[in-house]
GROMACS .gro file of C-alpha atoms in nm:
model
  469
    1MET     CA    1  26.275   2.916  24.005
    2THR     CA    2  26.176   3.241  24.171
    3GLU     CA    3  25.799   3.297  24.177
    4LEU     CA    4  25.740   3.639  24.017
    5PRO     CA    5  25.444   3.869  24.079
    6LEU     CA    6  25.169   3.844  23.819
    7ALA     CA    7  25.238   4.195  23.683
    8ILE     CA    8  25.602   4.107  23.608
    9ASP     CA    9  25.504   3.779  23.445
   10LEU     CA   10  25.258   3.970  23.223
   11ALA     CA   11  25.528   4.228  23.139
   12ARG     CA   12  25.765   3.944  23.045
   13MET     CA   13  25.492   3.788  22.832
   14GLN     CA   14  25.432   4.121  22.659
   15PHE     CA   15  25.800   4.167  22.580
   16ALA     CA   16  25.832   3.806  22.462
   17PHE     CA   17  25.529   3.851  22.236
   18THR     CA   18  25.652   4.173  22.075
   19VAL     CA   19  26.014   4.058  22.037
   20SER     CA   20  25.898   3.729  21.882
   21PHE     CA   21  25.716   3.926  21.613
   22HIS     CA   22  26.011   4.160  21.571
   23ILE     CA   23  26.299   3.914  21.549
   24VAL     CA   24  26.170   3.728  21.243
   25PHE     CA   25  26.169   4.044  21.027
   26PRO     CA   26  26.535   4.148  21.088
   27ALA     CA   27  26.641   3.784  21.053
   28PHE     CA   28  26.477   3.784  20.709
   29SER     CA   29  26.583   4.134  20.598
   30ILE     CA   30  26.951   4.083  20.696
   31GLY     CA   31  26.977   3.781  20.466
   32LEU     CA   32  26.755   3.928  20.196
   33ALA     CA   33  26.956   4.253  20.175
   34SER     CA   34  27.273   4.052  20.109
   35TYR     CA   35  27.086   3.833  19.860
   36LEU     CA   36  26.973   4.143  19.670
   37ALA     CA   37  27.331   4.271  19.659
   38VAL     CA   38  27.449   3.936  19.517
   39LEU     CA   39  27.171   3.936  19.254
   40GLU     CA   40  27.254   4.289  19.141
   41ALA     CA   41  27.627   4.210  19.131
   42LEU     CA   42  27.559   3.904  18.914
   43TRP     CA   43  27.338   4.111  18.683
   44LEU     CA   44  27.608   4.377  18.643
   45LYS     CA   45  27.875   4.113  18.582
   46THR     CA   46  27.684   3.881  18.346
   47GLY     CA   47  27.409   4.100  18.203
   48ARG     CA   48  27.162   3.811  18.239
   49GLN     CA   49  26.802   3.930  18.260
   50VAL     CA   50  26.706   3.663  18.513
   51TYR     CA   51  26.918   3.824  18.787
   52ILE     CA   52  26.758   4.168  18.756
   53ASP     CA   53  26.414   4.004  18.736
   54LEU     CA   54  26.482   3.829  19.066
   55PHE     CA   55  26.617   4.152  19.215
   56GLN     CA   56  26.296   4.337  19.125
   57TYR     CA   57  26.088   4.045  19.253
   58TRP     CA   58  26.255   4.020  19.595
   59VAL     CA   59  26.308   4.394  19.650
   60LYS     CA   60  25.932   4.439  19.691
   61ILE     CA   61  25.924   4.166  19.956
   62PHE     CA   62  26.229   4.322  20.124
   63ALA     CA   63  26.055   4.661  20.144
   64LEU     CA   64  25.761   4.508  20.329
   65ALA     CA   65  25.974   4.298  20.567
   66PHE     CA   66  26.206   4.590  20.639
   67GLY     CA   67  25.915   4.824  20.714
   68MET     CA   68  25.749   4.578  20.951
   69GLY     CA   69  26.083   4.514  21.123
   70VAL     CA   70  26.133   4.886  21.190
   71VAL     CA   71  25.780   4.938  21.323
   72SER     CA   72  25.788   4.631  21.549
   73GLY     CA   73  26.130   4.737  21.683
   74ILE     CA   74  26.017   5.088  21.773
   75VAL     CA   75  25.723   4.950  21.971
   76MET     CA   76  25.957   4.732  22.176
   77SER     CA   77  26.170   5.027  22.281
   78TYR     CA   78  25.873   5.192  22.453
   79GLN     CA   79  25.838   4.896  22.686
   80PHE     CA   80  26.177   4.972  22.838
   81GLY     CA   81  26.023   5.294  22.965
   82THR     CA   82  25.681   5.164  23.064
   83ASN     CA   83  25.741   4.813  23.201
   84TRP     CA   84  26.116   4.799  23.261
   85SER     CA   85  26.212   5.147  23.381
   86VAL     CA   86  26.437   5.019  23.664
   87PHE     CA   87  26.632   4.811  23.413
   88SER     CA   88  26.659   5.116  23.186
   89ASP     CA   89  26.782   5.331  23.475
   90LYS     CA   90  27.042   5.076  23.592
   91THR     CA   91  27.180   4.981  23.250
   92GLY     CA   92  27.117   5.305  23.058
   93PRO     CA   93  27.472   5.445  23.086
   94VAL     CA   94  27.606   5.131  22.915
   95LEU     CA   95  27.327   5.021  22.682
   96GLY     CA   96  27.200   5.367  22.581
   97PRO     CA   97  27.518   5.465  22.390
   98LEU     CA   98  27.532   5.122  22.222
   99MET     CA   99  27.177   5.166  22.095
  100GLY     CA  100  27.273   5.518  21.985
  101TYR     CA  101  27.566   5.383  21.787
  102GLU     CA  102  27.325   5.141  21.617
  103VAL     CA  103  27.103   5.430  21.507
  104LEU     CA  104  27.396   5.646  21.391
  105SER     CA  105  27.596   5.382  21.206
  106ALA     CA  106  27.333   5.135  21.087
  107PHE     CA  107  26.990   5.292  21.071
  108PHE     CA  108  27.115   5.614  20.913
  109LEU     CA  109  27.305   5.411  20.653
  110GLU     CA  110  27.000   5.200  20.572
  111ALA     CA  111  26.761   5.497  20.568
  112GLY     CA  112  26.997   5.711  20.360
  113PHE     CA  113  27.031   5.458  20.077
  114LEU     CA  114  26.702   5.266  20.106
  115GLY     CA  115  26.508   5.508  19.886
  116VAL     CA  116  26.770   5.490  19.610
  117MET     CA  117  26.768   5.111  19.624
  118LEU     CA  118  26.389   5.081  19.621
  119PHE     CA  119  26.296   5.353  19.374
  120GLY     CA  120  26.614   5.454  19.194
  121MET     CA  121  26.673   5.174  18.944
  122ASN     CA  122  26.558   5.390  18.651
  123LYS     CA  123  26.661   5.723  18.800
  124VAL     CA  124  27.032   5.687  18.888
  125GLY     CA  125  27.327   5.515  18.724
  126LYS     CA  126  27.388   5.143  18.766
  127GLY     CA  127  27.699   5.201  18.976
  128LEU     CA  128  27.526   5.435  19.219
  129HIS     CA  129  27.229   5.202  19.250
  130PHE     CA  130  27.456   4.907  19.324
  131LEU     CA  131  27.637   5.118  19.585
  132ALA     CA  132  27.300   5.192  19.748
  133THR     CA  133  27.216   4.821  19.759
  134LEU     CA  134  27.555   4.742  19.914
  135MET     CA  135  27.508   5.017  20.177
  136VAL     CA  136  27.164   4.884  20.273
  137ALA     CA  137  27.310   4.533  20.309
  138ALA     CA  138  27.600   4.671  20.515
  139GLY     CA  139  27.354   4.868  20.730
  140THR     CA  140  27.159   4.554  20.821
  141LEU     CA  141  27.485   4.386  20.925
  142PHE     CA  142  27.594   4.690  21.131
  143SER     CA  143  27.256   4.683  21.301
  144ALA     CA  144  27.305   4.316  21.388
  145PHE     CA  145  27.653   4.403  21.521
  146TRP     CA  146  27.526   4.660  21.774
  147ILE     CA  147  27.210   4.477  21.878
  148LEU     CA  148  27.405   4.156  21.936
  149SER     CA  149  27.663   4.354  22.133
  150VAL     CA  150  27.385   4.486  22.359
  151ASN     CA  151  27.229   4.144  22.407
  152SER     CA  152  27.565   3.976  22.462
  153TRP     CA  153  27.662   4.231  22.728
  154MET     CA  154  27.342   4.144  22.915
  155GLN     CA  155  27.445   3.776  22.895
  156THR     CA  156  27.818   3.817  22.974
  157PRO     CA  157  27.868   4.168  23.119
  158ALA     CA  158  28.221   4.311  23.104
  159GLY     CA  159  28.403   4.646  23.113
  160TYR     CA  160  28.163   4.810  23.360
  161GLY     CA  161  28.165   4.970  23.703
  162ILE     CA  162  27.879   5.039  23.944
  163ASN     CA  163  27.825   5.390  24.081
  164GLU     CA  164  27.675   5.501  24.413
  165MET     CA  165  27.323   5.490  24.263
  166GLY     CA  166  27.361   5.126  24.163
  167GLN     CA  167  27.389   5.205  23.791
  168PHE     CA  168  27.621   5.020  23.556
  169ILE     CA  169  27.870   5.271  23.416
  170PRO     CA  170  28.117   5.220  23.130
  171VAL     CA  171  28.482   5.168  23.225
  172ASN     CA  172  28.621   5.005  22.910
  173TRP     CA  173  28.415   5.036  22.590
  174VAL     CA  174  28.622   4.778  22.403
  175GLU     CA  175  28.545   4.519  22.673
  176ILE     CA  176  28.180   4.624  22.677
  177ILE     CA  177  28.132   4.593  22.300
  178PHE     CA  178  28.351   4.286  22.252
  179ASN     CA  179  28.229   4.109  22.566
  180PRO     CA  180  28.307   3.737  22.603
  181SER     CA  181  28.004   3.592  22.422
  182PHE     CA  182  27.968   3.862  22.153
  183PRO     CA  183  28.176   3.711  21.867
  184TYR     CA  184  28.005   3.372  21.896
  185ARG     CA  185  27.656   3.522  21.925
  186LEU     CA  186  27.711   3.758  21.627
  187VAL     CA  187  27.837   3.485  21.395
  188HIS     CA  188  27.561   3.245  21.504
  189MET     CA  189  27.287   3.505  21.443
  190VAL     CA  190  27.414   3.631  21.108
  191LEU     CA  191  27.449   3.276  20.976
  192ALA     CA  192  27.097   3.204  21.105
  193ALA     CA  193  26.969   3.507  20.913
  194TYR     CA  194  27.138   3.389  20.592
  195LEU     CA  195  26.995   3.038  20.633
  196THR     CA  196  26.649   3.175  20.710
  197THR     CA  197  26.649   3.375  20.387
  198ALA     CA  198  26.800   3.089  20.187
  199PHE     CA  199  26.523   2.850  20.289
  200VAL     CA  200  26.250   3.106  20.218
  201VAL     CA  201  26.399   3.169  19.872
  202GLY     CA  202  26.445   2.795  19.818
  203GLY     CA  203  26.086   2.723  19.925
  204VAL     CA  204  25.947   2.987  19.687
  205GLY     CA  205  26.165   2.855  19.404
  206ALA     CA  206  26.052   2.499  19.473
  207TYR     CA  207  25.686   2.607  19.473
  208HIS     CA  208  25.716   2.760  19.127
  209LEU     CA  209  25.924   2.468  18.996
  210LEU     CA  210  25.647   2.229  19.096
  211ARG     CA  211  25.414   2.431  18.874
  212ASP     CA  212  25.660   2.475  18.588
  213ARG     CA  213  25.989   2.284  18.589
  214SER     CA  214  26.126   2.500  18.306
  215ASN     CA  215  26.082   2.827  18.501
  216GLN     CA  216  26.430   2.979  18.470
  217ALA     CA  217  26.393   3.230  18.755
  218ALA     CA  218  26.266   2.958  18.989
  219ARG     CA  219  26.561   2.738  18.893
  220VAL     CA  220  26.807   3.015  18.982
  221MET     CA  221  26.633   3.077  19.316
  222PHE     CA  222  26.628   2.710  19.404
  223SER     CA  223  26.988   2.650  19.299
  224MET     CA  224  27.128   2.949  19.491
  225ALA     CA  225  26.930   2.851  19.803
  226MET     CA  226  27.055   2.493  19.794
  227TRP     CA  227  27.416   2.614  19.758
  228MET     CA  228  27.365   2.821  20.074
  229ALA     CA  229  27.215   2.524  20.258
  230ALA     CA  230  27.499   2.293  20.152
  231ILE     CA  231  27.776   2.536  20.252
  232VAL     CA  232  27.639   2.746  20.540
  233ALA     CA  233  27.438   2.487  20.738
  234PRO     CA  234  27.750   2.280  20.832
  235VAL     CA  235  27.936   2.602  20.918
  236GLN     CA  236  27.644   2.704  21.139
  237ILE     CA  237  27.661   2.376  21.330
  238VAL     CA  238  28.033   2.431  21.397
  239ALA     CA  239  27.960   2.791  21.504
  240GLY     CA  240  27.682   2.666  21.731
  241ASP     CA  241  27.920   2.418  21.895
  242LEU     CA  242  28.175   2.694  21.964
  243HIS     CA  243  27.895   2.915  22.099
  244GLY     CA  244  27.790   2.628  22.329
  245LEU     CA  245  28.144   2.592  22.464
  246ASN     CA  246  28.151   2.965  22.538
  247THR     CA  247  27.813   2.937  22.714
  248LEU     CA  248  27.941   2.647  22.923
  249GLU     CA  249  28.227   2.867  23.040
  250HIS     CA  250  28.020   3.176  23.123
  251GLN     CA  251  27.663   3.050  23.180
  252PRO     CA  252  27.687   2.686  23.295
  253ALA     CA  253  27.335   2.686  23.445
  254LYS     CA  254  27.194   2.760  23.099
  255VAL     CA  255  27.388   2.468  22.950
  256ALA     CA  256  27.268   2.236  23.230
  257ALA     CA  257  26.909   2.331  23.143
  258MET     CA  258  26.975   2.286  22.770
  259GLU     CA  259  27.114   1.938  22.833
  260GLY     CA  260  26.853   1.838  23.094
  261HIS     CA  261  27.117   1.752  23.354
  262PHE     CA  262  27.026   1.794  23.721
  263GLU     CA  263  27.322   1.598  23.864
  264THR     CA  264  27.687   1.696  23.816
  265GLN     CA  265  27.855   1.408  23.634
  266ARG     CA  266  28.180   1.297  23.479
  267GLY     CA  267  28.125   1.112  23.153
  268ALA     CA  268  27.778   1.268  23.126
  269PRO     CA  269  27.541   1.117  22.867
  270LEU     CA  270  27.383   1.312  22.584
  271ILE     CA  271  27.011   1.318  22.656
  272LEU     CA  272  26.838   1.312  22.317
  273PHE     CA  273  26.482   1.333  22.451
  274GLY     CA  274  26.316   1.334  22.791
  275LEU     CA  275  26.084   1.526  23.020
  276PRO     CA  276  26.270   1.757  23.262
  277ASP     CA  277  26.081   1.772  23.593
  278MET     CA  278  26.175   2.084  23.790
  279GLU     CA  279  25.995   1.968  24.105
  280ALA     CA  280  26.142   1.617  24.113
  281GLU     CA  281  26.482   1.749  23.992
  282GLU     CA  282  26.527   1.485  23.724
  283THR     CA  283  26.468   1.426  23.353
  284ARG     CA  284  26.210   1.151  23.320
  285TYR     CA  285  26.200   0.892  23.039
  286ALA     CA  286  26.542   1.005  22.915
  287ILE     CA  287  26.672   0.854  22.592
  288GLU     CA  288  27.045   0.905  22.613
  289ILE     CA  289  27.381   0.814  22.461
  290PRO     CA  290  27.645   0.736  22.729
  291ARG     CA  291  27.936   0.984  22.768
  292LEU     CA  292  27.853   1.175  22.449
  293GLY     CA  293  27.734   1.480  22.646
  294SER     CA  294  28.075   1.522  22.808
  295MET     CA  295  28.248   1.465  22.474
  296ILE     CA  296  28.046   1.738  22.300
  297LEU     CA  297  28.060   1.991  22.583
  298THR     CA  298  28.415   1.938  22.711
  299HIS     CA  299  28.573   1.746  22.419
  300ASP     CA  300  28.667   1.481  22.679
  301TRP     CA  301  28.478   1.149  22.726
  302ASN     CA  302  28.522   1.187  23.106
  303GLY     CA  303  28.478   1.564  23.124
  304GLU     CA  304  28.271   1.707  23.410
  305VAL     CA  305  27.933   1.864  23.328
  306LYS     CA  306  27.760   2.056  23.606
  307GLY     CA  307  27.396   1.980  23.683
  308LEU     CA  308  27.123   2.222  23.789
  309LYS     CA  309  27.147   2.105  24.153
  310GLU     CA  310  27.469   2.309  24.173
  311TRP     CA  311  27.244   2.616  24.194
  312PRO     CA  312  26.961   2.685  24.440
  313PRO     CA  313  26.613   2.640  24.289
  314GLU     CA  314  26.551   3.015  24.269
  315GLU     CA  315  26.867   3.055  24.055
  316ARG     CA  316  26.770   2.796  23.793
  317PRO     CA  317  26.619   2.872  23.449
  318ASN     CA  318  26.307   2.688  23.333
  319ALA     CA  319  26.466   2.358  23.228
  320THR     CA  320  26.161   2.226  23.039
  321LEU     CA  321  26.134   2.527  22.809
  322VAL     CA  322  26.508   2.559  22.749
  323PHE     CA  323  26.553   2.183  22.695
  324TRP     CA  324  26.287   2.160  22.423
  325SER     CA  325  26.351   2.492  22.248
  326PHE     CA  326  26.718   2.394  22.218
  327ARG     CA  327  26.624   2.062  22.057
  328VAL     CA  328  26.391   2.230  21.809
  329MET     CA  329  26.673   2.465  21.703
  330VAL     CA  330  26.933   2.188  21.674
  331GLY     CA  331  26.693   1.951  21.499
  332ILE     CA  332  26.612   2.211  21.234
  333GLY     CA  333  26.983   2.284  21.190
  334PHE     CA  334  27.058   1.920  21.111
  335ALA     CA  335  26.756   1.900  20.879
  336MET     CA  336  26.890   2.203  20.690
  337MET     CA  337  27.231   2.039  20.658
  338ALA     CA  338  27.072   1.713  20.537
  339LEU     CA  339  26.872   1.891  20.266
  340GLY     CA  340  27.181   2.084  20.158
  341ALA     CA  341  27.384   1.761  20.135
  342TRP     CA  342  27.105   1.588  19.943
  343SER     CA  343  27.086   1.876  19.694
  344LEU     CA  344  27.462   1.856  19.649
  345TRP     CA  345  27.435   1.485  19.567
  346LEU     CA  346  27.159   1.555  19.314
  347ARG     CA  347  27.366   1.837  19.164
  348LEU     CA  348  27.664   1.604  19.117
  349ARG     CA  349  27.429   1.360  18.940
  350LYS     CA  350  27.295   1.648  18.728
  351SER     CA  351  26.940   1.580  18.847
  352LEU     CA  352  26.879   1.874  19.084
  353TYR     CA  353  26.578   1.987  18.882
  354ASP     CA  354  26.431   1.640  18.833
  355ALA     CA  355  26.363   1.545  19.197
  356LYS     CA  356  26.007   1.635  19.291
  357GLY     CA  357  26.064   1.511  19.646
  358THR     CA  358  26.339   1.770  19.694
  359TYR     CA  359  26.100   2.046  19.587
  360LEU     CA  360  25.845   1.927  19.843
  361ALA     CA  361  26.112   1.908  20.115
  362ALA     CA  362  26.232   2.261  20.031
  363MET     CA  363  25.875   2.394  20.046
  364ILE     CA  364  25.815   2.230  20.385
  365MET     CA  365  26.148   2.369  20.508
  366GLY     CA  366  26.068   2.719  20.376
  367PRO     CA  367  25.965   2.868  20.715
  368SER     CA  368  26.205   2.649  20.917
  369GLY     CA  369  26.460   2.928  20.962
  370PHE     CA  370  26.205   3.146  21.141
  371ILE     CA  371  26.115   2.860  21.377
  372ALA     CA  372  26.484   2.792  21.447
  373VAL     CA  373  26.552   3.162  21.517
  374LEU     CA  374  26.260   3.180  21.762
  375ALA     CA  375  26.363   2.855  21.932
  376GLY     CA  376  26.720   2.981  21.963
  377TRP     CA  377  26.600   3.309  22.107
  378ILE     CA  378  26.390   3.126  22.368
  379THR     CA  379  26.690   2.910  22.459
  380THR     CA  380  26.910   3.216  22.500
  381GLU     CA  381  26.670   3.444  22.687
  382VAL     CA  382  26.490   3.194  22.910
  383GLY     CA  383  26.824   3.028  22.982
  384ARG     CA  384  26.965   3.342  23.146
  385GLN     CA  385  26.676   3.376  23.390
  386PRO     CA  386  26.627   3.479  23.665
  387TYR     CA  387  26.856   3.765  23.551
  388THR     CA  388  26.824   4.048  23.302
  389VAL     CA  389  27.196   4.123  23.343
  390TYR     CA  390  27.344   3.783  23.410
  391GLY     CA  391  27.452   3.732  23.770
  392LEU     CA  392  27.406   4.103  23.855
  393LEU     CA  393  27.051   4.229  23.808
  394LYS     CA  394  26.748   4.005  23.855
  395THR     CA  395  26.429   4.028  23.651
  396LEU     CA  396  26.239   4.078  23.975
  397ASP     CA  397  26.446   4.392  24.043
  398SER     CA  398  26.425   4.528  23.684
  399ALA     CA  399  26.054   4.604  23.648
  400SER     CA  400  25.865   4.931  23.687
  401PRO     CA  401  25.605   4.961  23.965
  402LEU     CA  402  25.345   4.774  23.762
  403ASP     CA  403  24.973   4.728  23.791
  404ALA     CA  404  24.874   4.382  23.664
  405PRO     CA  405  24.539   4.483  23.503
  406ALA     CA  406  24.708   4.769  23.316
  407VAL     CA  407  24.977   4.538  23.177
  408ALA     CA  408  24.712   4.278  23.087
  409VAL     CA  409  24.510   4.536  22.892
  410SER     CA  410  24.813   4.667  22.703
  411LEU     CA  411  24.915   4.307  22.624
  412ALA     CA  412  24.569   4.237  22.481
  413VAL     CA  413  24.586   4.557  22.272
  414PHE     CA  414  24.931   4.463  22.143
  415ALA     CA  415  24.806   4.116  22.048
  416GLY     CA  416  24.504   4.251  21.863
  417VAL     CA  417  24.691   4.522  21.673
  418TYR     CA  418  24.986   4.296  21.588
  419PHE     CA  419  24.769   4.018  21.446
  420VAL     CA  420  24.576   4.265  21.230
  421VAL     CA  421  24.867   4.482  21.109
  422PHE     CA  422  25.140   4.223  21.076
  423GLY     CA  423  24.894   3.953  20.971
  424ALA     CA  424  24.795   4.174  20.677
  425GLY     CA  425  25.161   4.239  20.595
  426VAL     CA  426  25.253   3.871  20.602
  427PHE     CA  427  24.947   3.785  20.392
  428TYR     CA  428  25.055   4.035  20.128
  429ILE     CA  429  25.412   3.899  20.130
  430LEU     CA  430  25.275   3.548  20.073
  431ARG     CA  431  25.067   3.680  19.783
  432LEU     CA  432  25.378   3.831  19.626
  433MET     CA  433  25.564   3.502  19.673
  434GLY     CA  434  25.278   3.311  19.512
  435LYS     CA  435  25.332   3.497  19.185
  436SER     CA  436  25.617   3.376  18.966
  437PRO     CA  437  25.888   3.628  18.866
  438ASP     CA  438  25.825   3.754  18.513
  439SER     CA  439  26.079   3.834  18.246
  440GLY     CA  440  26.110   4.213  18.270
  441GLU     CA  441  25.974   4.207  18.627
  442SER     CA  442  25.861   4.555  18.731
  443GLY     CA  443  26.019   4.720  19.033
  444LEU     CA  444  25.879   4.938  19.307
  445ASP     CA  445  25.915   5.254  19.102
  446ALA     CA  446  25.672   5.130  18.838
  447GLY     CA  447  25.342   5.317  18.842
  448VAL     CA  448  25.478   5.593  19.066
  449PRO     CA  449  25.456   5.945  18.929
  450SER     CA  450  25.804   6.050  18.820
  451ARG     CA  451  25.704   6.415  18.815
  452ALA     CA  452  25.395   6.621  18.875
  453ALA     CA  453  25.377   6.963  18.717
  454GLY     CA  454  25.095   7.182  18.597
  455GLY     CA  455  24.837   6.952  18.749
  456ILE     CA  456  24.950   6.655  18.534
  457ALA     CA  457  25.125   6.345  18.678
  458VAL     CA  458  25.332   6.127  18.443
  459TYR     CA  459  25.336   5.758  18.536
  460ALA     CA  460  25.670   5.585  18.493
  461ASP     CA  461  25.558   5.245  18.365
  462THR     CA  462  25.265   5.335  18.144
  463ASN     CA  463  25.372   5.678  18.022
  464GLN     CA  464  25.005   5.778  18.071
  465SER     CA  465  24.914   6.122  18.192
  466GLN     CA  466  24.647   6.161  18.457
  467PRO     CA  467  24.521   6.467  18.641
  468ALA     CA  468  24.704   6.512  18.971
  469GLU     CA  469  24.475   6.536  19.274
   0.00000   0.00000   0.00000
């Protein structure tokens, strides 16, 4: 691997730190927005109180997660100007419009209807409120569409030219947006967001069922989450396999690092565990299954799999980090599928709500989606090093003229502020989750003055009048 100056390593660390905080909130809010839309649709269709109770319960958690996602995303964008100005200059003509489309089509949609969804339950008609919830859910998906298009273009650039100043310029927008890895990456990420939310909802439902097995709202949460795990987890594994085949075609060095292969082989084994040694150029203590690596990657028992020695050392990603982060992601994916299959078996035996062990497993698996998303992100981003735009623009050539002490200080400030601000936010979300949904659960508009006139504010939930300050 290329040895980078300390300032660039610190800038990379700063971006990794902020994006790690950021990515978990959109991953949660994308799935939760769709979950809210499903709950409201079921309430409108069936009229059952439990669905609107759950909507009011989770909408408060959504508001917090959405707000923290927006704030943490805005902070990241400043780093493109401070630490990565050369990257911004080179890629701006391509990536700038894509980010603009995200704001125009997704953020405006979310922002325009978010207030109605959060505070309009008792102020607008049911149809309009449901439309607002659908638009917020659609906005989160549009946002994922554009952000994944940007990231995928950096992984598999297409449809561009290079001008006399060395900038990437758009030649074909269709090829830029729908670049070779985009469809696989979008499907993989959206499914990951749905699974992340499902396991959070399932974990919360399991927690309340352990305290009261007759809790109807907890039963609905747990049941819906287990349906998602049983159906979506296997689909995600298939999507991940297709994404891997696409990566093998366009980024074979990343796949070699993921698999821990240093030598090019036909009939390559699948290395389950081992210790990749970048200096010795081998994976030590490998536990492997003969030929299975070639079968999975090429769908041929004797298929050829390239090893990292095909690339000079300075062109190789960090094999140790990519190898282990990939296994964490895959391991969690199979654990999700196993829990979904087990819940399906219990459901067929009509004993889904009688298995205490399943509740405990669901609680333990509650945060697993976040861990899998972070591990997958590390696999993807570290695996494309040493490039920011794969094969075209190196990380070393993307940074601003940086001063290491200045970057170190800003990194320390980011760490302190993030742990205080987002730590408080996460603590409050956990407090909300610790309370069981009530029948007639109050929404966000409860307790908010519905009007203030003549110095008197009328409170929506209590109908009490208090002097307005």
